[in-house]
Amino acid sequence: ACVAPTARFLAPSRPRIARARSAESSKHGVCGVGRVTRAVVAANASRDDDSKQASEFSTRRETLLVSALATVVFAAAPLSVTSRPAAAAEGVTTVLVVGATGATGRLVVDELRRRADPATQIVAGVRDEKKAKKLGVDSGHVSVLPDFDVTNDVATLTGQMRGVDVAIVCLGFVPGNPFKMKAAAHAVDNEGVVRLVEAAKAAGVKRVVLISSILVDGRAMHQEDSPGFKITNAFGGVLDEKLVGEKALIASGLEYVIVRPAGLRGEPPKSELLITPGNTMASGEVSRELVAKVMAEAAFSTSAAGRIVELAETGTFAPNYEPPNVAQYLVGDDQNRGARGNR
């Protein structure tokens, strides 16, 4: 599951898969980033029409957010990795979503499915196939890779990942028994990610997109005594464990993108998206929907390699806190404004 603390951060060959079929998928067209369909509302629209228009506007706005992310943020600095692009040189690109039954992992699968790209094969890596099917993860021609558990050995994971081009890793331990949280965080966010990275490299995966968290490198930011770092890291030392996983990915030589969201919210976006470089944010919240869109974009953007980005929504920060140079990192409907801020 893709799990992170939801409270606001305070400042200071091919895979072994079970193919699913869905007649509904044939209704979808190809959707590329930046292709926006403008809705036309009649003057005499009913309340239902107004509600539909509001939903369409929200979708259009979020599409623009992702487009701005690709054109502004991912292109803002030189690449630190020079390996080949994520997309396969020819034919189908296979994208594996690890943790596809988690709250964020499901949204990543939904976002990939929504794009309905015939050149992309979506594979949902799950531990429990029955749970995945119950949640509908396998709908829309999404294939399920069952028994995918990062606590398995590297050889097993390598065999399961052969044929995968891009792995989107939505992992995070689920806080539970307070006496077992440290062991759980270590097993998933540290050792699990390290094993997954080793397996991805051995299997020939071209790119890994990893979800992490703001303040994961809080000690280097001199934020180890801040309430946000202390409260979050109290969950089994999860920030320290995630940092080990990040470092393993960076050192692997694989093409990577690391996405560090602020506190995750299950509700739709409420305000503008703020995207900063790593080790910038110490507070904030962000909708899981926006995180999923960013991660899906990161899987394909040729200029995304070697990036670490941090995400939050404006207006969600702790009192008396705002990231430095906040206006520079706003990504909204006005892409030109965002481009000007990043020059």
Short mmCIF file of C-alpha atoms in Angstrom, two decimals:
data_model
loop_
_atom_site.label_atom_id
_atom_site.label_comp_id
_atom_site.label_asym_id
_atom_site.label_seq_id
_atom_site.Cartn_x
_atom_site.Cartn_y
_atom_site.Cartn_z
CA ALA A 1 0.00 0.00 0.00
CA CYS A 2 1.07 3.60 -0.65
CA VAL A 3 0.91 5.11 2.80
CA ALA A 4 2.25 8.25 4.41
CA PRO A 5 1.10 10.13 7.51
CA THR A 6 -1.99 12.16 6.64
CA ALA A 7 -1.66 14.79 9.35
CA ARG A 8 -0.40 18.21 8.27
CA PHE A 9 3.38 18.52 8.46
CA LEU A 10 4.36 21.17 10.95
CA ALA A 11 7.13 23.66 10.26
CA PRO A 12 10.49 24.36 11.83
CA SER A 13 10.53 -12.13 -20.23
CA ARG A 14 7.17 -10.43 -19.43
CA PRO A 15 5.86 -10.42 -15.92
CA ARG A 16 3.71 -13.30 -14.75
CA ILE A 17 0.34 -11.60 -14.98
CA ALA A 18 -3.35 -12.37 -14.92
CA ARG A 19 -4.81 -10.37 -17.80
CA ALA A 20 -8.10 -8.61 -17.18
CA ARG A 21 -10.58 -7.62 -19.85
CA SER A 22 -13.08 -4.80 -19.77
CA ALA A 23 -15.48 -3.74 -22.52
CA GLU A 24 -15.51 -0.25 -21.08
CA SER A 25 -11.88 0.36 -21.97
CA SER A 26 -12.67 0.39 -25.69
CA LYS A 27 -14.71 3.54 -25.14
CA HIS A 28 -11.72 5.60 -24.16
CA GLY A 29 -9.59 7.52 -26.61
CA VAL A 30 -5.90 8.38 -26.48
CA CYS A 31 -5.21 11.21 -24.04
CA GLY A 32 -1.90 13.08 -24.13
CA VAL A 33 -0.60 15.56 -21.58
CA GLY A 34 -1.60 19.06 -22.49
CA ARG A 35 -4.49 17.99 -24.71
CA VAL A 36 -7.42 19.72 -23.06
CA THR A 37 -11.04 19.43 -24.10
CA ARG A 38 -12.91 22.66 -23.49
CA ALA A 39 -16.46 22.19 -22.25
CA VAL A 40 -19.22 24.41 -23.63
CA VAL A 41 -22.04 25.22 -21.23
CA ALA A 42 -25.39 26.35 -22.61
CA ALA A 43 -26.91 29.46 -21.11
CA ASN A 44 -29.88 27.50 -19.84
CA ALA A 45 -27.82 24.74 -18.22
CA SER A 46 -29.51 22.89 -15.40
CA ARG A 47 -27.98 22.30 -11.98
CA ASP A 48 -26.86 18.88 -13.14
CA ASP A 49 -25.17 20.48 -16.15
CA ASP A 50 -23.49 23.00 -13.85
CA SER A 51 -22.23 20.19 -11.66
CA LYS A 52 -20.92 18.34 -14.72
CA GLN A 53 -19.22 21.49 -15.97
CA ALA A 54 -17.57 22.03 -12.60
CA SER A 55 -16.24 18.49 -12.71
CA GLU A 56 -14.95 18.97 -16.26
CA PHE A 57 -13.29 22.24 -15.30
CA SER A 58 -11.59 20.51 -12.37
CA THR A 59 -10.28 17.79 -14.69
CA ARG A 60 -9.11 20.40 -17.21
CA ARG A 61 -7.33 22.36 -14.50
CA GLU A 62 -5.56 19.27 -13.19
CA THR A 63 -4.47 18.35 -16.73
CA LEU A 64 -2.94 21.80 -17.07
CA LEU A 65 -1.20 21.35 -13.74
CA VAL A 66 0.45 18.18 -14.97
CA SER A 67 1.35 19.76 -18.29
CA ALA A 68 2.95 22.67 -16.46
CA LEU A 69 4.85 20.20 -14.32
CA ALA A 70 6.29 18.50 -17.38
CA THR A 71 7.22 21.67 -19.23
CA VAL A 72 8.43 23.79 -16.32
CA VAL A 73 9.59 21.74 -13.38
CA PHE A 74 11.10 18.70 -15.07
CA ALA A 75 12.86 20.89 -17.64
CA ALA A 76 14.17 23.41 -15.09
CA ALA A 77 17.59 21.88 -14.44
CA PRO A 78 20.17 19.72 -16.23
CA LEU A 79 19.69 15.98 -16.09
CA SER A 80 21.75 14.17 -13.50
CA VAL A 81 21.23 10.78 -15.15
CA THR A 82 22.04 10.10 -18.80
CA SER A 83 20.48 6.68 -19.37
CA ARG A 84 17.93 6.15 -22.14
CA PRO A 85 14.38 7.53 -21.87
CA ALA A 86 11.72 5.61 -19.99
CA ALA A 87 9.64 4.75 -23.03
CA ALA A 88 10.59 1.63 -24.88
CA ALA A 89 12.48 2.25 -28.12
CA GLU A 90 9.66 0.63 -30.04
CA GLY A 91 6.43 -1.17 -29.30
CA VAL A 92 4.64 -1.22 -25.96
CA THR A 93 5.93 0.38 -22.76
CA THR A 94 5.14 -1.77 -19.71
CA VAL A 95 4.50 0.22 -16.55
CA LEU A 96 4.41 -1.62 -13.24
CA VAL A 97 2.64 0.09 -10.34
CA VAL A 98 3.95 -1.35 -7.07
CA GLY A 99 1.48 -1.08 -4.20
CA ALA A 100 -1.45 -0.78 -6.59
CA THR A 101 -4.11 -1.55 -3.97
CA GLY A 102 -2.99 1.29 -1.71
CA ALA A 103 -4.79 4.65 -1.55
CA THR A 104 -2.30 6.42 -3.81
CA GLY A 105 -1.35 3.38 -5.88
CA ARG A 106 -4.97 2.92 -7.00
CA LEU A 107 -5.09 6.55 -8.12
CA VAL A 108 -1.88 6.10 -10.11
CA VAL A 109 -3.43 3.11 -11.88
CA ASP A 110 -6.58 5.18 -12.50
CA GLU A 111 -4.51 8.00 -13.98
CA LEU A 112 -2.62 5.66 -16.30
CA ARG A 113 -5.88 3.99 -17.29
CA ARG A 114 -7.51 7.37 -17.95
CA ARG A 115 -4.80 8.22 -20.46
CA ALA A 116 -5.83 5.13 -22.42
CA ASP A 117 -2.56 5.02 -24.30
CA PRO A 118 -2.51 1.94 -26.54
CA ALA A 119 1.30 1.97 -26.40
CA THR A 120 1.26 1.45 -22.63
CA GLN A 121 0.65 -1.82 -20.82
CA ILE A 122 -0.36 -1.21 -17.19
CA VAL A 123 0.57 -3.88 -14.67
CA ALA A 124 -0.67 -3.69 -11.08
CA GLY A 125 1.80 -5.28 -8.66
CA VAL A 126 -0.15 -6.51 -5.64
CA ARG A 127 0.25 -8.87 -2.74
CA ASP A 128 -3.40 -9.92 -2.68
CA GLU A 129 -4.99 -10.60 -6.07
CA LYS A 130 -8.48 -11.04 -4.60
CA LYS A 131 -8.27 -7.65 -2.91
CA ALA A 132 -7.10 -6.05 -6.15
CA LYS A 133 -10.04 -7.47 -8.10
CA LYS A 134 -12.49 -6.51 -5.35
CA LEU A 135 -11.23 -2.93 -5.58
CA GLY A 136 -11.51 -2.99 -9.37
CA VAL A 137 -7.81 -2.44 -9.93
CA ASP A 138 -7.89 -4.95 -12.80
CA SER A 139 -10.53 -3.09 -14.83
CA GLY A 140 -9.83 -1.41 -18.15
CA HIS A 141 -7.23 -3.84 -19.50
CA VAL A 142 -5.01 -3.48 -16.44
CA SER A 143 -3.06 -6.66 -15.78
CA VAL A 144 -2.50 -7.95 -12.26
CA LEU A 145 0.83 -9.27 -11.05
CA PRO A 146 -0.10 -11.22 -7.90
CA ASP A 147 2.08 -12.13 -4.92
CA PHE A 148 4.29 -9.09 -5.49
CA ASP A 149 5.76 -8.40 -2.07
CA VAL A 150 8.87 -6.29 -1.49
CA THR A 151 9.75 -8.43 1.50
CA ASN A 152 10.46 -11.27 -0.96
CA ASP A 153 14.05 -11.96 -1.98
CA VAL A 154 15.72 -10.10 -4.84
CA ALA A 155 15.74 -13.13 -7.14
CA THR A 156 11.97 -13.52 -6.84
CA LEU A 157 11.34 -9.84 -7.44
CA THR A 158 13.72 -9.83 -10.39
CA GLY A 159 11.83 -12.65 -12.07
CA GLN A 160 8.53 -10.83 -11.56
CA MET A 161 9.88 -7.55 -12.98
CA ARG A 162 11.39 -8.89 -16.18
CA GLY A 163 9.87 -7.13 -19.18
CA VAL A 164 8.93 -4.03 -17.16
CA ASP A 165 10.09 -0.69 -18.59
CA VAL A 166 8.99 1.67 -15.81
CA ALA A 167 8.24 0.92 -12.16
CA ILE A 168 6.11 3.40 -10.20
CA VAL A 169 6.70 2.56 -6.56
CA CYS A 170 3.84 3.51 -4.23
CA LEU A 171 5.15 1.93 -1.05
CA GLY A 172 4.82 2.86 2.59
CA PHE A 173 4.33 0.83 5.72
CA VAL A 174 0.92 1.01 7.42
CA PRO A 175 1.20 2.26 11.03
CA GLY A 176 -0.35 -0.21 13.42
CA ASN A 177 1.01 -1.86 16.53
CA PRO A 178 3.24 0.82 18.12
CA PHE A 179 5.68 -1.87 19.25
CA LYS A 180 6.12 -3.12 15.67
CA MET A 181 6.16 0.12 13.71
CA LYS A 182 9.94 0.44 13.63
CA ALA A 183 10.37 -3.08 12.29
CA ALA A 184 7.59 -2.53 9.73
CA ALA A 185 9.02 0.76 8.48
CA HIS A 186 12.46 -0.81 8.19
CA ALA A 187 11.11 -3.85 6.31
CA VAL A 188 9.13 -1.83 3.75
CA ASP A 189 10.52 1.69 3.34
CA ASN A 190 14.15 0.72 3.79
CA GLU A 191 14.93 -2.91 2.99
CA GLY A 192 11.89 -3.35 0.74
CA VAL A 193 12.81 -0.40 -1.47
CA VAL A 194 16.48 -1.44 -1.53
CA ARG A 195 15.53 -4.95 -2.69
CA LEU A 196 13.13 -3.54 -5.25
CA VAL A 197 15.84 -1.28 -6.68
CA GLU A 198 18.29 -4.19 -6.92
CA ALA A 199 15.66 -6.31 -8.64
CA ALA A 200 14.70 -3.51 -11.04
CA LYS A 201 18.31 -3.11 -12.11
CA ALA A 202 18.80 -6.85 -12.57
CA ALA A 203 15.53 -7.13 -14.54
CA GLY A 204 16.45 -4.34 -16.95
CA VAL A 205 13.87 -1.79 -15.78
CA LYS A 206 14.65 1.57 -17.38
CA ARG A 207 13.12 4.00 -14.88
CA VAL A 208 11.90 3.93 -11.28
CA VAL A 209 9.50 6.57 -9.93
CA LEU A 210 9.50 6.46 -6.13
CA ILE A 211 7.09 8.08 -3.70
CA SER A 212 8.74 9.38 -0.55
CA SER A 213 7.96 12.29 1.76
CA ILE A 214 8.92 15.87 2.50
CA LEU A 215 11.33 16.15 5.45
CA VAL A 216 12.80 12.76 4.56
CA ASP A 217 16.19 14.50 4.57
CA GLY A 218 15.20 16.69 7.49
CA ARG A 219 18.48 16.23 9.31
CA ALA A 220 20.39 17.71 6.38
CA MET A 221 17.87 20.56 6.37
CA HIS A 222 18.51 21.13 10.11
CA GLN A 223 14.85 20.34 10.74
CA GLU A 224 15.40 17.33 13.01
CA ASP A 225 14.05 19.29 15.99
CA SER A 226 11.04 20.66 14.13
CA PRO A 227 7.57 19.41 15.13
CA GLY A 228 6.94 18.09 11.62
CA PHE A 229 10.04 15.93 11.56
CA LYS A 230 9.60 14.68 15.12
CA ILE A 231 5.93 13.82 14.76
CA THR A 232 6.32 12.05 11.43
CA ASN A 233 9.48 10.21 12.35
CA ALA A 234 7.82 8.99 15.54
CA PHE A 235 6.05 6.48 13.29
CA GLY A 236 8.82 3.90 13.37
CA GLY A 237 11.55 6.30 12.25
CA VAL A 238 9.88 6.26 8.84
CA LEU A 239 11.66 9.35 7.48
CA ASP A 240 15.07 7.89 8.24
CA GLU A 241 14.04 4.58 6.66
CA LYS A 242 12.70 6.27 3.52
CA LEU A 243 15.95 8.18 3.12
CA VAL A 244 17.88 4.90 2.93
CA GLY A 245 15.58 3.75 0.14
CA GLU A 246 16.01 7.04 -1.72
CA LYS A 247 19.79 6.86 -1.50
CA ALA A 248 19.80 3.28 -2.78
CA LEU A 249 17.80 4.33 -5.84
CA ILE A 250 20.00 7.35 -6.54
CA ALA A 251 23.17 5.27 -6.24
CA SER A 252 21.83 2.42 -8.40
CA GLY A 253 22.54 4.01 -11.77
CA LEU A 254 18.91 3.55 -12.77
CA GLU A 255 16.97 6.41 -14.28
CA TYR A 256 14.91 7.74 -11.37
CA VAL A 257 12.37 10.32 -10.27
CA ILE A 258 11.63 10.82 -6.57
CA VAL A 259 8.33 12.45 -5.60
CA ARG A 260 8.08 13.77 -2.03
CA PRO A 261 4.53 14.79 -1.13
CA ALA A 262 3.58 16.73 1.96
CA GLY A 263 0.87 15.26 4.21
CA LEU A 264 -1.44 13.19 2.01
CA ARG A 265 -5.15 14.02 1.81
CA GLY A 266 -7.87 11.85 0.36
CA GLU A 267 -9.97 14.81 -0.80
CA PRO A 268 -9.79 16.43 -4.25
CA PRO A 269 -7.39 19.36 -4.72
CA LYS A 270 -8.45 22.58 -2.99
CA SER A 271 -5.84 25.07 -4.17
CA GLU A 272 -2.88 25.58 -6.49
CA LEU A 273 -0.14 23.00 -6.67
CA LEU A 274 3.28 23.97 -5.37
CA ILE A 275 6.26 21.99 -6.66
CA THR A 276 9.74 22.64 -5.31
CA PRO A 277 13.14 20.97 -5.56
CA GLY A 278 14.16 18.55 -2.81
CA ASN A 279 14.90 19.68 0.75
CA THR A 280 12.72 22.76 0.48
CA MET A 281 9.39 22.12 2.21
CA ALA A 282 8.87 21.61 5.93
CA SER A 283 5.07 21.75 6.07
CA GLY A 284 1.92 21.33 4.03
CA GLU A 285 -0.70 18.97 2.64
CA VAL A 286 -1.51 17.73 -0.85
CA SER A 287 -4.31 15.76 -2.48
CA ARG A 288 -3.44 12.19 -3.40
CA GLU A 289 -5.05 12.87 -6.78
CA LEU A 290 -2.41 15.45 -7.63
CA VAL A 291 0.37 13.17 -6.39
CA ALA A 292 -0.90 10.38 -8.64
CA LYS A 293 -0.98 12.69 -11.66
CA VAL A 294 2.56 13.85 -11.00
CA MET A 295 3.82 10.29 -10.62
CA ALA A 296 2.11 9.18 -13.83
CA GLU A 297 3.67 12.12 -15.69
CA ALA A 298 7.07 11.33 -14.17
CA ALA A 299 6.90 7.85 -15.68
CA PHE A 300 6.99 9.22 -19.23
CA SER A 301 8.58 12.68 -19.21
CA THR A 302 11.92 12.40 -20.98
CA SER A 303 13.26 15.37 -19.00
CA ALA A 304 12.22 14.04 -15.59
CA ALA A 305 15.22 11.78 -14.96
CA GLY A 306 17.25 12.56 -11.87
CA ARG A 307 14.64 14.88 -10.36
CA ILE A 308 13.58 15.08 -6.74
CA VAL A 309 10.40 17.16 -6.39
CA GLU A 310 8.32 18.07 -3.36
CA LEU A 311 4.56 18.69 -3.56
CA ALA A 312 2.03 20.64 -1.52
CA GLU A 313 -1.02 22.79 -2.09
CA THR A 314 -1.00 26.47 -1.29
CA GLY A 315 -2.85 27.46 1.85
CA THR A 316 -2.09 24.16 3.63
CA PHE A 317 1.02 25.21 5.51
CA ALA A 318 1.37 25.54 9.26
CA PRO A 319 0.74 29.00 10.74
CA ASN A 320 3.53 31.48 10.09
CA TYR A 321 5.26 29.13 7.64
CA GLU A 322 5.73 29.33 3.90
CA PRO A 323 8.46 27.71 1.77
CA PRO A 324 11.09 30.17 0.62
CA ASN A 325 10.45 31.77 -2.79
CA VAL A 326 7.02 30.18 -2.89
CA ALA A 327 5.82 32.18 -5.93
CA GLN A 328 8.63 30.70 -8.01
CA TYR A 329 7.28 27.19 -7.62
CA LEU A 330 3.55 27.67 -8.20
CA VAL A 331 2.10 25.49 -10.94
CA GLY A 332 -1.37 26.66 -11.92
CA ASP A 333 -3.63 27.19 -14.90
CA ASP A 334 -1.39 29.98 -16.16
CA GLN A 335 1.64 28.05 -17.42
CA ASN A 336 3.40 31.20 -18.57
CA ARG A 337 3.45 32.53 -15.04
CA GLY A 338 5.06 29.30 -13.86
CA ALA A 339 7.64 29.43 -16.65
CA ARG A 340 8.56 32.99 -15.76
CA GLY A 341 9.03 32.00 -12.13
CA ASN A 342 11.48 29.25 -12.99
CA ARG A 343 13.79 31.24 -15.27
#
